[in-house]
Structure formats: C-alpha cells, structure tokens
Amino acid sequence: MVELIHTLADHNDDVNCCAFSSSLLATCSLDKTIRLYFLSDFTEVPYSPLKFHTYAVHCCCFSPSGHILASCSTDGTTVLWDTQNGQILAVMEQPSGSPVRVCRFSPDSTCLVSGASDGTVVLWNAQSYKLHRCASVKDGSLVACAFSPPGNFFVTGSSCGDLTVWDDKMRCLHSEKAHDLGITCCDFSSQPVPGFELKYKSTLTGHCAPVLACAFSHDGQMLVSGSVDKSVIVYDTNTENILHTLTQHTRYVTTCAFAPNILLLATGSMDKTVNIWQFDTETLRQAKIPDQPKQFTENWSEDDVSNWLCAEGLEDLVDIFKMNNIDGRELLNLTKESLADDLKIESLGLRSKVLRKIEELRTKVKTLSSEIPDEFICPITRELMKDPVIASDGYSYEKEAMENWISKKKRTSPMTNLVLSSVILTPNRTLKMAIDRWLSETHQK
C-alpha cells in the first residue's frame, strides 16, 4: 500500500516541480516562488518562500550534497540558492534571454545544465558560476534533462520529441525522435549505464492522457509517472507491472520525485498542491530495494550514510549525522566517545547499536580492501579509483590526485619520473566501468 501522509497547499498557482534533498523538499510554481520544507515534519523552513524570479518558476533541483538549490524561470535566469539560509549565491542569465524550462546538477556537483525554450542548452561551472559551454538542439524547446549516474553524459528532451545525448564537453553524441508529440520529462535509473547508445526497451501503459512527469526511485527499482488524467502510476521496473495508481489530485499531475534516503514520493499538480506519499513494507518487498549503496564505505557521501542508517533501522539519527557532515570516512572513525560527546547521542543502547553496525562495516572494508585488483588502485593514493584518468605517460590515476600532483608543478610522471609530454588527462571510461562492475559484483557476494 501507499499512504498519503501530507498535503502541502501553500502555493497559490500551479505547482511545476518538486525535488528532494536528504533533509528538505523544494517546490516551485507559476506563482514565481520556491518553497522549502523540512522532511522531518513538513513544516516550512523559516526563510521560505524564496523570491527573486519575476515570472513563473519552471524547475528546481538540489545539488547532490543538498547544500545548493537551483531554480529556473520564464524570466530567463537560473538562480542558485544556499539551502542553509535561503541566500542567493548566483544569478545566471541564459545567453539568449529565452525562458529557462529545466535545470539539472551533474552527479559530482561541478556542472549545472539549463535548457531554454529556444532550444539552447548551457553547461555552467557550478563553482565559478560561469558559462562553460553552450549549444542548441535543431528544433523545439528544451523541456527535459537528466544526467547519467556516472555523470559522463546527459540527455535532453525537446518539445518536438527528440532525445539528444551530450558528453561532458557538450558534444552531441546522438539524437533521435523518441516521441511523436514531444517529450515532457526524462530520468535515468541508478543502474550503471555502459554507454550512450539509445535503444528502445519497452513502452509502459496505464495512463489515458499525456504523461507530464516521470521519476525513478533512488535505487532504480520503481518508476513513477504523472499525467493529464490526474493520476499517478507507480511501476515495478523489473517486471514493468503497475504497483499502485494514485488518484487524489484534482487536476493535471505536473511533477513527481522520490526522496533519496527514505521511500517517500512527492507529486505536484495544477491543483496547487503537493502530496507526500509513504510506501509500506510490502512495496519495499515487491520492489526489492537494496539496503546499502554499492561502493566502499570510505567513499560514501553524506547521503549514502543516511541511506545506511535508514536500512539499519536508525532513521532517527539521519538529521544528527547530516548536521555533523558525517560521510563514509567519518563514519568509520566514529567511537563511543565521539557518539556521546560530539554527536550528543544520549542513549547508551543506541550508541552500542551504532558501534556494532560500524564494526561490521570496518570488517567488510578490511575484507574488500585486500581483494582489490592492482589495476584498480591509484599509484598515487594507493586507494580504489573513483574517477580514473589516463595521463600522457600511459598510466591511469585518480583524477583529483593527478590534478593535485600537476598543480604542485610536478611535470614528471609519478610512475616513471620522466617529464610528462602533456598535462591533459583523459577519462578512462573503460576502467571506470570495470571498477563499477567489480564493485557491483562484490556487493552481491
């Protein structure tokens, strides 16, 4: 079963988009505002609503860390907000001045894509807030965008029905007609994407009118869609069966989003409301949701730690761990003293349970670390590579480590000590896919 647990009715016009971070829900509307709510009790944060845009706000999205919120509008701007206090970090104007319909952060938070009604797509540097690259589609408005999970490419969808694949240098890799009557939304599942080929898989049916929104659950096991028929349908992506049909909205369903840490679904509508839905344990069983992220614990983000807490039945500690910026490396270093003194966890039983779970993780880390293939280890850090690149010496290194090596004016190879013929680093996508495949297989054992 799916239970409607809350309805937000603060917007005074159509709701266009909603998005989750690990602790907040953002909604935006034709009423020119963005509103933010705490996930703990769905009360509005003190600095909400966010006001800057002079026309309708079409889309909003959080950076992967949740520290930044992006919004875009008919006024031709994309705005970055600090989610800690609601302050504006940057106002980025679409070069053409055209209404901006969609914005998305890359998985590593380094880039932001904005797509406009005139077909222009801009790749912004999310650190400097400067325009990095710009391109455009042949026909139609850009109304949809999604990054692949590794972040090495993204897809845009147009009102003419074209799906276009771009790499991280804004080169068009592929384009084809996907829908006859235009694309309204697109999303990637969290399952590994081996390449950029677009290949038809299947068609999901159930709606009796145009579909306006779609979103995968965090683990890729469920897909939800919202429609002009006022309904929301939840599919099992493995069997493609319909799990639930939700019919509480009274007008078109324009947006839907899953929370990253807990199985909550938000749906927004032209009826000016956002409904919050919670899934029960039966849905969890049907969707076969994994309980932990598929990578080494020391590489976990703060969101991965939150996922782990929820999977271990420690949901009440999510906010405390997020407040203290506990990522995977910090998690493994926690002690009974730091749990009590730094995190202020007063219950002795709760501290003992957390420590037992952490010790299980430490044991697993030691086991996995001893089994890492040599070719997956960075010669500089001696750790498993997350973003391998090939240097001009022919060896592969962790990107950040090699960039730091070069930035310190070390123009020699870490492996041969010879002068590097070039400082250009090329992504080693083949090695990254091999590492991701090994991690997935190791997690399943």
Short mmCIF file of C-alpha atoms in Angstrom, two decimals:
data_model
loop_
_atom_site.label_atom_id
_atom_site.label_comp_id
_atom_site.label_asym_id
_atom_site.label_seq_id
_atom_site.Cartn_x
_atom_site.Cartn_y
_atom_site.Cartn_z
CA MET A 1 0.00 0.00 0.00
CA VAL A 2 0.90 3.65 -0.45
CA GLU A 3 -0.37 6.10 2.13
CA LEU A 4 -0.98 9.81 1.62
CA ILE A 5 0.69 11.28 4.71
CA HIS A 6 0.70 15.00 3.98
CA THR A 7 -0.64 17.62 1.58
CA LEU A 8 1.10 20.97 1.07
CA ALA A 9 -1.17 23.74 -0.15
CA ASP A 10 0.92 26.91 0.19
CA HIS A 11 1.32 27.84 -3.49
CA ASN A 12 -1.40 30.00 -5.00
CA ASP A 13 -0.89 28.76 -8.57
CA ASP A 14 0.10 25.59 -10.48
CA VAL A 15 2.94 23.55 -8.97
CA ASN A 16 5.54 22.95 -11.70
CA CYS A 17 8.26 20.94 -9.99
CA CYS A 18 9.28 19.35 -6.71
CA ALA A 19 12.65 17.98 -5.61
CA PHE A 20 14.15 16.27 -2.56
CA SER A 21 17.45 16.51 -0.75
CA SER A 22 18.20 14.21 2.17
CA SER A 23 16.54 16.64 4.60
CA LEU A 24 14.43 19.08 2.54
CA LEU A 25 11.67 19.18 -0.04
CA ALA A 26 11.57 22.02 -2.57
CA THR A 27 8.54 23.02 -4.65
CA CYS A 28 8.18 25.73 -7.29
CA SER A 29 5.21 27.27 -9.01
CA LEU A 30 3.67 29.59 -11.53
CA ASP A 31 3.28 31.95 -8.58
CA LYS A 32 7.01 32.89 -9.04
CA THR A 33 8.14 31.35 -5.73
CA ILE A 34 10.10 28.38 -4.45
CA ARG A 35 9.14 26.86 -1.10
CA LEU A 36 11.24 24.66 1.16
CA TYR A 37 10.03 22.18 3.77
CA PHE A 38 11.70 20.04 6.43
CA LEU A 39 11.28 16.33 5.76
CA SER A 40 11.06 15.63 9.47
CA ASP A 41 7.59 17.17 9.83
CA PHE A 42 6.92 19.02 6.51
CA THR A 43 6.88 22.41 8.17
CA GLU A 44 8.15 25.25 6.02
CA VAL A 45 11.69 26.47 6.71
CA PRO A 46 11.90 29.97 8.26
CA TYR A 47 13.33 31.67 5.14
CA SER A 48 10.75 30.19 2.75
CA PRO A 49 9.35 31.16 0.30
CA LEU A 50 12.32 32.09 -1.86
CA LYS A 51 11.53 35.12 -4.00
CA PHE A 52 13.57 36.53 -6.87
CA HIS A 53 12.09 35.35 -10.15
CA THR A 54 9.80 37.79 -11.92
CA TYR A 55 7.86 35.14 -13.82
CA ALA A 56 6.86 31.50 -13.38
CA VAL A 57 9.43 29.11 -11.87
CA HIS A 58 9.50 26.00 -14.04
CA CYS A 59 12.04 23.75 -12.38
CA CYS A 60 14.08 23.33 -9.19
CA CYS A 61 16.75 20.82 -8.20
CA PHE A 62 19.21 20.22 -5.36
CA SER A 63 22.94 19.68 -5.75
CA PRO A 64 23.92 16.12 -4.75
CA SER A 65 25.12 17.36 -1.35
CA GLY A 66 21.86 19.24 -0.79
CA HIS A 67 23.69 22.46 0.08
CA ILE A 68 22.62 24.32 -3.08
CA LEU A 69 19.23 24.63 -4.75
CA ALA A 70 18.87 25.70 -8.38
CA SER A 71 15.71 27.24 -9.84
CA CYS A 72 14.93 28.43 -13.36
CA SER A 73 12.21 30.63 -14.76
CA THR A 74 10.45 32.27 -17.69
CA ASP A 75 12.45 35.37 -16.75
CA GLY A 76 15.47 33.79 -18.49
CA THR A 77 17.52 33.16 -15.35
CA THR A 78 18.79 30.21 -13.37
CA VAL A 79 19.34 31.07 -9.70
CA LEU A 80 21.48 29.22 -7.16
CA TRP A 81 20.37 29.38 -3.52
CA ASP A 82 22.14 28.47 -0.28
CA THR A 83 19.83 25.95 1.39
CA GLN A 84 21.21 26.80 4.84
CA ASN A 85 19.84 30.34 4.84
CA GLY A 86 17.99 30.96 1.57
CA GLN A 87 20.56 33.48 0.33
CA ILE A 88 21.21 33.87 -3.41
CA LEU A 89 24.63 32.56 -4.46
CA ALA A 90 24.41 33.40 -8.16
CA VAL A 91 22.04 34.57 -10.87
CA MET A 92 22.97 33.05 -14.23
CA GLU A 93 21.30 34.56 -17.28
CA GLN A 94 20.57 32.37 -20.28
CA PRO A 95 22.68 33.91 -23.11
CA SER A 96 19.65 34.18 -25.41
CA GLY A 97 17.39 35.56 -22.67
CA SER A 98 14.88 32.83 -23.52
CA PRO A 99 12.66 31.30 -20.80
CA VAL A 100 14.56 28.56 -18.96
CA ARG A 101 12.46 25.42 -18.63
CA VAL A 102 14.77 22.88 -16.96
CA CYS A 103 17.95 22.73 -14.84
CA ARG A 104 19.99 19.81 -13.51
CA PHE A 105 23.20 19.36 -11.48
CA SER A 106 25.81 16.83 -12.55
CA PRO A 107 26.31 13.95 -10.07
CA ASP A 108 29.65 15.41 -8.93
CA SER A 109 28.19 18.93 -8.45
CA THR A 110 30.76 20.51 -10.75
CA CYS A 111 28.32 21.46 -13.51
CA LEU A 112 24.77 22.64 -13.96
CA VAL A 113 22.76 22.34 -17.17
CA SER A 114 20.00 24.77 -18.09
CA GLY A 115 17.72 24.29 -21.08
CA ALA A 116 15.58 27.01 -22.65
CA SER A 117 12.51 27.49 -24.81
CA ASP A 118 14.58 28.47 -27.85
CA GLY A 119 16.41 25.13 -27.78
CA THR A 120 19.62 26.43 -26.20
CA VAL A 121 21.37 24.28 -23.61
CA VAL A 122 24.05 25.78 -21.36
CA LEU A 123 26.63 23.96 -19.26
CA TRP A 124 27.57 26.16 -16.29
CA ASN A 125 30.53 25.77 -13.96
CA ALA A 126 28.78 25.28 -10.62
CA GLN A 127 31.79 26.51 -8.64
CA SER A 128 32.60 29.73 -10.50
CA TYR A 129 29.02 30.26 -11.77
CA LYS A 130 30.48 31.00 -15.20
CA LEU A 131 29.19 29.79 -18.56
CA HIS A 132 31.31 26.80 -19.59
CA ARG A 133 29.79 25.73 -22.90
CA CYS A 134 26.66 26.39 -24.91
CA ALA A 135 24.86 24.51 -27.68
CA SER A 136 21.36 24.07 -29.07
CA VAL A 137 19.02 21.46 -30.47
CA LYS A 138 17.69 21.64 -34.01
CA ASP A 139 14.02 22.15 -33.25
CA GLY A 140 11.70 22.81 -30.35
CA SER A 141 12.01 23.91 -26.73
CA LEU A 142 14.22 22.11 -24.25
CA VAL A 143 11.90 20.92 -21.51
CA ALA A 144 13.66 17.89 -20.01
CA CYS A 145 17.15 16.94 -18.90
CA ALA A 146 18.84 14.14 -16.94
CA PHE A 147 22.45 13.18 -16.17
CA SER A 148 23.65 9.60 -16.38
CA PRO A 149 24.62 8.21 -12.94
CA PRO A 150 28.39 8.40 -13.63
CA GLY A 151 27.93 11.97 -14.94
CA ASN A 152 29.90 11.37 -18.14
CA PHE A 153 26.94 12.37 -20.31
CA PHE A 154 23.45 13.82 -20.10
CA VAL A 155 20.26 13.66 -22.12
CA THR A 156 17.93 16.49 -23.12
CA GLY A 157 14.37 16.16 -24.37
CA SER A 158 12.59 18.64 -26.63
CA SER A 159 9.01 19.63 -27.34
CA CYS A 160 9.49 18.15 -30.83
CA GLY A 161 10.05 14.70 -29.34
CA ASP A 162 13.83 14.47 -29.79
CA LEU A 163 16.17 12.92 -27.23
CA THR A 164 19.72 14.24 -27.55
CA VAL A 165 22.76 12.76 -25.81
CA TRP A 166 25.62 15.12 -24.90
CA ASP A 167 29.00 14.34 -23.39
CA ASP A 168 30.59 16.44 -20.64
CA LYS A 169 32.23 18.62 -23.31
CA MET A 170 28.81 19.47 -24.80
CA ARG A 171 29.45 17.40 -27.90
CA CYS A 172 26.31 15.87 -29.39
CA LEU A 173 26.77 12.10 -29.29
CA HIS A 174 23.39 11.01 -30.55
CA SER A 175 19.93 12.34 -31.34
CA GLU A 176 16.72 10.64 -32.36
CA LYS A 177 12.97 11.03 -32.36
CA ALA A 178 11.64 9.34 -29.23
CA HIS A 179 8.03 10.58 -29.05
CA ASP A 180 5.78 11.93 -31.78
CA LEU A 181 4.08 14.57 -29.67
CA GLY A 182 7.01 15.92 -27.67
CA ILE A 183 8.93 14.97 -24.54
CA THR A 184 7.78 16.36 -21.22
CA CYS A 185 10.21 14.66 -18.82
CA CYS A 186 13.07 12.15 -18.68
CA ASP A 187 15.07 10.45 -15.96
CA PHE A 188 17.85 7.87 -15.52
CA SER A 189 17.65 4.91 -13.21
CA SER A 190 20.55 4.43 -10.81
CA GLN A 191 21.62 1.26 -12.60
CA PRO A 192 25.05 1.52 -14.33
CA VAL A 193 24.89 2.92 -17.86
CA PRO A 194 27.51 1.17 -20.07
CA GLY A 195 27.49 3.70 -22.91
CA PHE A 196 25.47 6.38 -24.62
CA GLU A 197 23.56 4.32 -27.16
CA LEU A 198 19.81 4.97 -27.14
CA LYS A 199 17.93 1.75 -27.71
CA TYR A 200 14.20 1.21 -27.35
CA LYS A 201 13.35 -1.16 -24.50
CA SER A 202 9.61 -1.10 -23.86
CA THR A 203 6.50 1.04 -23.51
CA LEU A 204 4.67 1.34 -20.20
CA THR A 205 0.94 1.81 -20.41
CA GLY A 206 -1.71 2.74 -17.88
CA HIS A 207 -2.46 6.43 -18.41
CA CYS A 208 -5.33 7.53 -20.65
CA ALA A 209 -3.91 11.02 -21.33
CA PRO A 210 -0.49 12.66 -21.92
CA VAL A 211 2.23 11.93 -19.35
CA LEU A 212 3.80 15.10 -17.92
CA ALA A 213 6.30 13.75 -15.40
CA CYS A 214 8.35 10.67 -14.55
CA ALA A 215 10.98 9.74 -11.98
CA PHE A 216 12.90 6.67 -10.85
CA SER A 217 13.23 5.74 -7.20
CA HIS A 218 16.71 6.20 -5.76
CA ASP A 219 17.65 2.56 -6.37
CA GLY A 220 16.01 2.33 -9.80
CA GLN A 221 13.55 -0.37 -8.73
CA MET A 222 10.43 1.75 -9.22
CA LEU A 223 9.28 4.27 -11.79
CA VAL A 224 6.50 6.78 -11.19
CA SER A 225 4.61 8.85 -13.76
CA GLY A 226 2.10 11.70 -13.53
CA SER A 227 -0.45 12.57 -16.17
CA VAL A 228 -3.07 14.89 -17.57
CA ASP A 229 -5.54 12.20 -16.49
CA LYS A 230 -4.88 13.44 -12.90
CA SER A 231 -3.42 10.10 -11.82
CA VAL A 232 -0.02 8.91 -10.63
CA ILE A 233 1.13 5.40 -11.54
CA VAL A 234 3.93 3.50 -9.77
CA TYR A 235 5.62 0.73 -11.79
CA ASP A 236 7.98 -2.06 -10.81
CA THR A 237 10.85 -1.52 -13.27
CA ASN A 238 11.90 -5.19 -13.15
CA THR A 239 8.53 -6.65 -14.11
CA GLU A 240 7.01 -3.45 -15.61
CA ASN A 241 3.86 -4.23 -13.62
CA ILE A 242 1.74 -1.47 -12.11
CA LEU A 243 2.18 -1.48 -8.33
CA HIS A 244 -0.13 1.43 -7.46
CA THR A 245 -2.39 4.00 -9.08
CA LEU A 246 -2.90 7.19 -7.06
CA THR A 247 -5.86 9.41 -7.91
CA GLN A 248 -6.03 12.09 -5.21
CA HIS A 249 -5.08 15.10 -7.37
CA THR A 250 -7.99 17.02 -8.90
CA ARG A 251 -6.10 18.48 -11.89
CA TYR A 252 -3.12 17.58 -14.11
CA VAL A 253 -0.16 16.00 -12.29
CA THR A 254 2.84 18.03 -13.41
CA THR A 255 5.72 16.70 -11.32
CA CYS A 256 6.83 13.74 -9.21
CA ALA A 257 10.00 12.99 -7.26
CA PHE A 258 11.35 10.31 -4.94
CA ALA A 259 13.32 11.11 -1.79
CA PRO A 260 16.93 9.86 -1.80
CA ASN A 261 17.07 8.27 1.65
CA ILE A 262 13.59 7.15 2.65
CA LEU A 263 10.80 5.80 0.49
CA LEU A 264 8.78 8.98 0.15
CA LEU A 265 7.19 10.23 -3.06
CA ALA A 266 6.11 13.81 -3.76
CA THR A 267 3.63 14.64 -6.52
CA GLY A 268 2.66 18.16 -7.60
CA SER A 269 -0.30 19.33 -9.61
CA MET A 270 -2.10 22.18 -11.29
CA ASP A 271 -4.50 21.90 -8.34
CA LYS A 272 -1.81 23.95 -6.47
CA THR A 273 -0.97 21.14 -4.05
CA VAL A 274 1.90 18.77 -3.39
CA ASN A 275 1.02 15.36 -1.99
CA ILE A 276 3.53 13.36 0.06
CA TRP A 277 3.19 9.58 -0.13
CA GLN A 278 4.80 6.89 2.01
CA PHE A 279 5.32 3.29 0.91
CA ASP A 280 4.80 0.37 3.25
CA THR A 281 6.97 -2.72 3.77
CA GLU A 282 5.05 -4.72 1.17
CA THR A 283 6.03 -2.25 -1.53
CA LEU A 284 9.60 -2.44 -0.26
CA ARG A 285 9.49 -6.22 -0.64
CA GLN A 286 7.96 -6.06 -4.12
CA ALA A 287 10.49 -3.55 -5.37
CA LYS A 288 13.43 -5.46 -3.85
CA ILE A 289 15.13 -2.33 -2.60
CA PRO A 290 18.78 -2.86 -1.63
CA ASP A 291 19.77 -1.75 1.83
CA GLN A 292 23.19 -0.24 1.16
CA PRO A 293 24.98 1.77 -1.54
CA LYS A 294 27.23 -0.21 -3.88
CA GLN A 295 30.64 1.24 -3.12
CA PHE A 296 33.28 1.16 -0.45
CA THR A 297 32.18 2.65 2.83
CA GLU A 298 35.06 5.14 2.99
CA ASN A 299 33.83 6.62 -0.30
CA TRP A 300 30.25 7.06 0.88
CA SER A 301 28.75 10.53 0.65
CA GLU A 302 26.65 12.00 3.44
CA ASP A 303 23.55 10.80 1.56
CA ASP A 304 24.97 7.24 1.39
CA VAL A 305 25.48 7.31 5.16
CA SER A 306 21.85 8.42 5.53
CA ASN A 307 20.77 5.50 3.32
CA TRP A 308 22.74 3.11 5.51
CA LEU A 309 21.18 4.49 8.70
CA CYS A 310 17.69 4.02 7.27
CA ALA A 311 18.49 0.48 6.13
CA GLU A 312 19.74 -0.39 9.62
CA GLY A 313 16.62 1.00 11.32
CA LEU A 314 18.38 4.12 12.59
CA GLU A 315 16.28 6.72 10.76
CA ASP A 316 16.12 8.94 13.85
CA LEU A 317 19.86 9.62 13.56
CA VAL A 318 19.82 10.87 9.96
CA ASP A 319 19.44 14.54 10.86
CA ILE A 320 22.17 14.34 13.53
CA PHE A 321 24.64 12.71 11.13
CA LYS A 322 23.79 15.20 8.36
CA MET A 323 24.18 18.15 10.72
CA ASN A 324 27.68 16.93 11.56
CA ASN A 325 28.59 16.20 7.93
CA ILE A 326 29.31 12.53 8.56
CA ASP A 327 30.42 10.86 5.34
CA GLY A 328 31.80 7.33 4.94
CA ARG A 329 35.31 8.13 6.13
CA GLU A 330 33.99 9.98 9.21
CA LEU A 331 31.57 7.12 9.88
CA LEU A 332 34.34 4.55 10.07
CA ASN A 333 36.27 6.77 12.53
CA LEU A 334 33.41 7.20 15.00
CA THR A 335 33.97 5.98 18.57
CA LYS A 336 31.76 5.65 21.61
CA GLU A 337 33.25 8.90 22.87
CA SER A 338 32.53 10.85 19.68
CA LEU A 339 28.99 9.46 19.51
CA ALA A 340 28.34 10.71 23.02
CA ASP A 341 30.38 13.92 23.14
CA ASP A 342 30.30 15.18 19.54
CA LEU A 343 27.02 13.80 18.19
CA LYS A 344 25.25 14.04 21.56
CA ILE A 345 23.57 10.64 21.29
CA GLU A 346 22.44 10.17 24.87
CA SER A 347 21.01 6.63 24.73
CA LEU A 348 23.65 4.05 25.68
CA GLY A 349 21.72 1.32 23.86
CA LEU A 350 21.52 3.38 20.69
CA ARG A 351 25.25 4.18 20.82
CA SER A 352 26.04 0.49 21.27
CA LYS A 353 23.88 -0.47 18.29
CA VAL A 354 25.56 2.14 16.06
CA LEU A 355 29.03 0.95 17.13
CA ARG A 356 28.13 -2.70 16.36
CA LYS A 357 26.95 -1.73 12.88
CA ILE A 358 30.08 0.37 12.29
CA GLU A 359 32.31 -2.53 13.36
CA GLU A 360 30.54 -4.73 10.80
CA LEU A 361 31.36 -2.14 8.16
CA ARG A 362 35.01 -1.97 9.25
CA THR A 363 35.31 -5.74 8.94
CA LYS A 364 33.81 -5.63 5.46
CA VAL A 365 36.14 -2.80 4.44
CA LYS A 366 39.21 -4.81 5.51
CA THR A 367 37.99 -7.85 3.57
CA LEU A 368 37.20 -5.92 0.41
CA SER A 369 40.39 -3.85 0.52
CA SER A 370 42.51 -6.98 0.49
CA GLU A 371 40.72 -8.17 -2.67
CA ILE A 372 41.04 -5.01 -4.83
CA PRO A 373 42.71 -5.81 -8.18
CA ASP A 374 46.01 -3.92 -8.55
CA GLU A 375 44.92 -2.21 -11.76
CA PHE A 376 42.02 -0.55 -9.88
CA ILE A 377 44.35 1.14 -7.35
CA CYS A 378 45.69 4.66 -7.96
CA PRO A 379 49.52 4.69 -7.92
CA ILE A 380 49.47 7.99 -6.01
CA THR A 381 46.84 7.44 -3.31
CA ARG A 382 47.05 3.63 -3.21
CA GLU A 383 43.27 3.60 -2.96
CA LEU A 384 40.50 2.33 -5.24
CA MET A 385 39.96 4.82 -8.06
CA LYS A 386 36.57 6.53 -8.35
CA ASP A 387 37.31 8.74 -11.36
CA PRO A 388 40.26 7.20 -13.25
CA VAL A 389 42.07 9.24 -15.92
CA ILE A 390 44.90 8.42 -18.30
CA ALA A 391 47.96 10.69 -18.20
CA SER A 392 50.39 11.21 -21.07
CA ASP A 393 52.71 8.58 -19.53
CA GLY A 394 50.08 5.95 -20.36
CA TYR A 395 49.25 5.15 -16.72
CA SER A 396 45.86 5.62 -15.02
CA TYR A 397 45.44 7.69 -11.86
CA GLU A 398 42.67 9.04 -9.67
CA LYS A 399 41.71 12.34 -11.34
CA GLU A 400 41.86 14.53 -8.22
CA ALA A 401 45.18 13.04 -7.13
CA MET A 402 46.79 13.57 -10.54
CA GLU A 403 45.42 17.11 -10.80
CA ASN A 404 46.94 17.88 -7.39
CA TRP A 405 50.22 16.31 -8.49
CA ILE A 406 50.36 18.54 -11.59
CA SER A 407 49.19 21.66 -9.73
CA LYS A 408 52.25 21.39 -7.48
CA LYS A 409 54.36 21.88 -10.63
CA LYS A 410 55.35 18.24 -10.74
CA ARG A 411 55.54 17.83 -14.50
CA THR A 412 57.05 14.38 -14.19
CA SER A 413 55.31 11.02 -14.21
CA PRO A 414 54.59 9.55 -10.74
CA MET A 415 55.43 6.14 -12.20
CA THR A 416 58.48 6.74 -14.45
CA ASN A 417 59.79 10.07 -13.11
CA LEU A 418 60.15 11.22 -16.73
CA VAL A 419 58.82 14.57 -17.94
CA LEU A 420 55.16 14.40 -19.00
CA SER A 421 54.70 15.30 -22.66
CA SER A 422 51.31 16.81 -21.82
CA VAL A 423 49.26 17.64 -18.74
CA ILE A 424 46.00 16.68 -20.44
CA LEU A 425 44.11 13.97 -18.52
CA THR A 426 41.72 11.73 -20.45
CA PRO A 427 38.85 9.97 -18.65
CA ASN A 428 39.41 6.20 -18.61
CA ARG A 429 35.78 5.18 -19.05
CA THR A 430 36.63 1.54 -19.75
CA LEU A 431 38.47 1.23 -16.44
CA LYS A 432 35.70 3.06 -14.58
CA MET A 433 33.08 0.65 -15.95
CA ALA A 434 35.29 -2.30 -14.93
CA ILE A 435 35.61 -0.87 -11.40
CA ASP A 436 31.86 -0.23 -11.17
CA ARG A 437 31.15 -3.77 -12.38
CA TRP A 438 33.60 -5.22 -9.85
CA LEU A 439 32.03 -3.17 -7.05
CA SER A 440 28.56 -4.35 -8.03
CA GLU A 441 29.63 -8.00 -8.14
CA THR A 442 31.50 -7.67 -4.84
CA HIS A 443 28.44 -6.11 -3.17
CA GLN A 444 26.26 -9.03 -4.30
CA LYS A 445 28.51 -11.66 -2.76
#
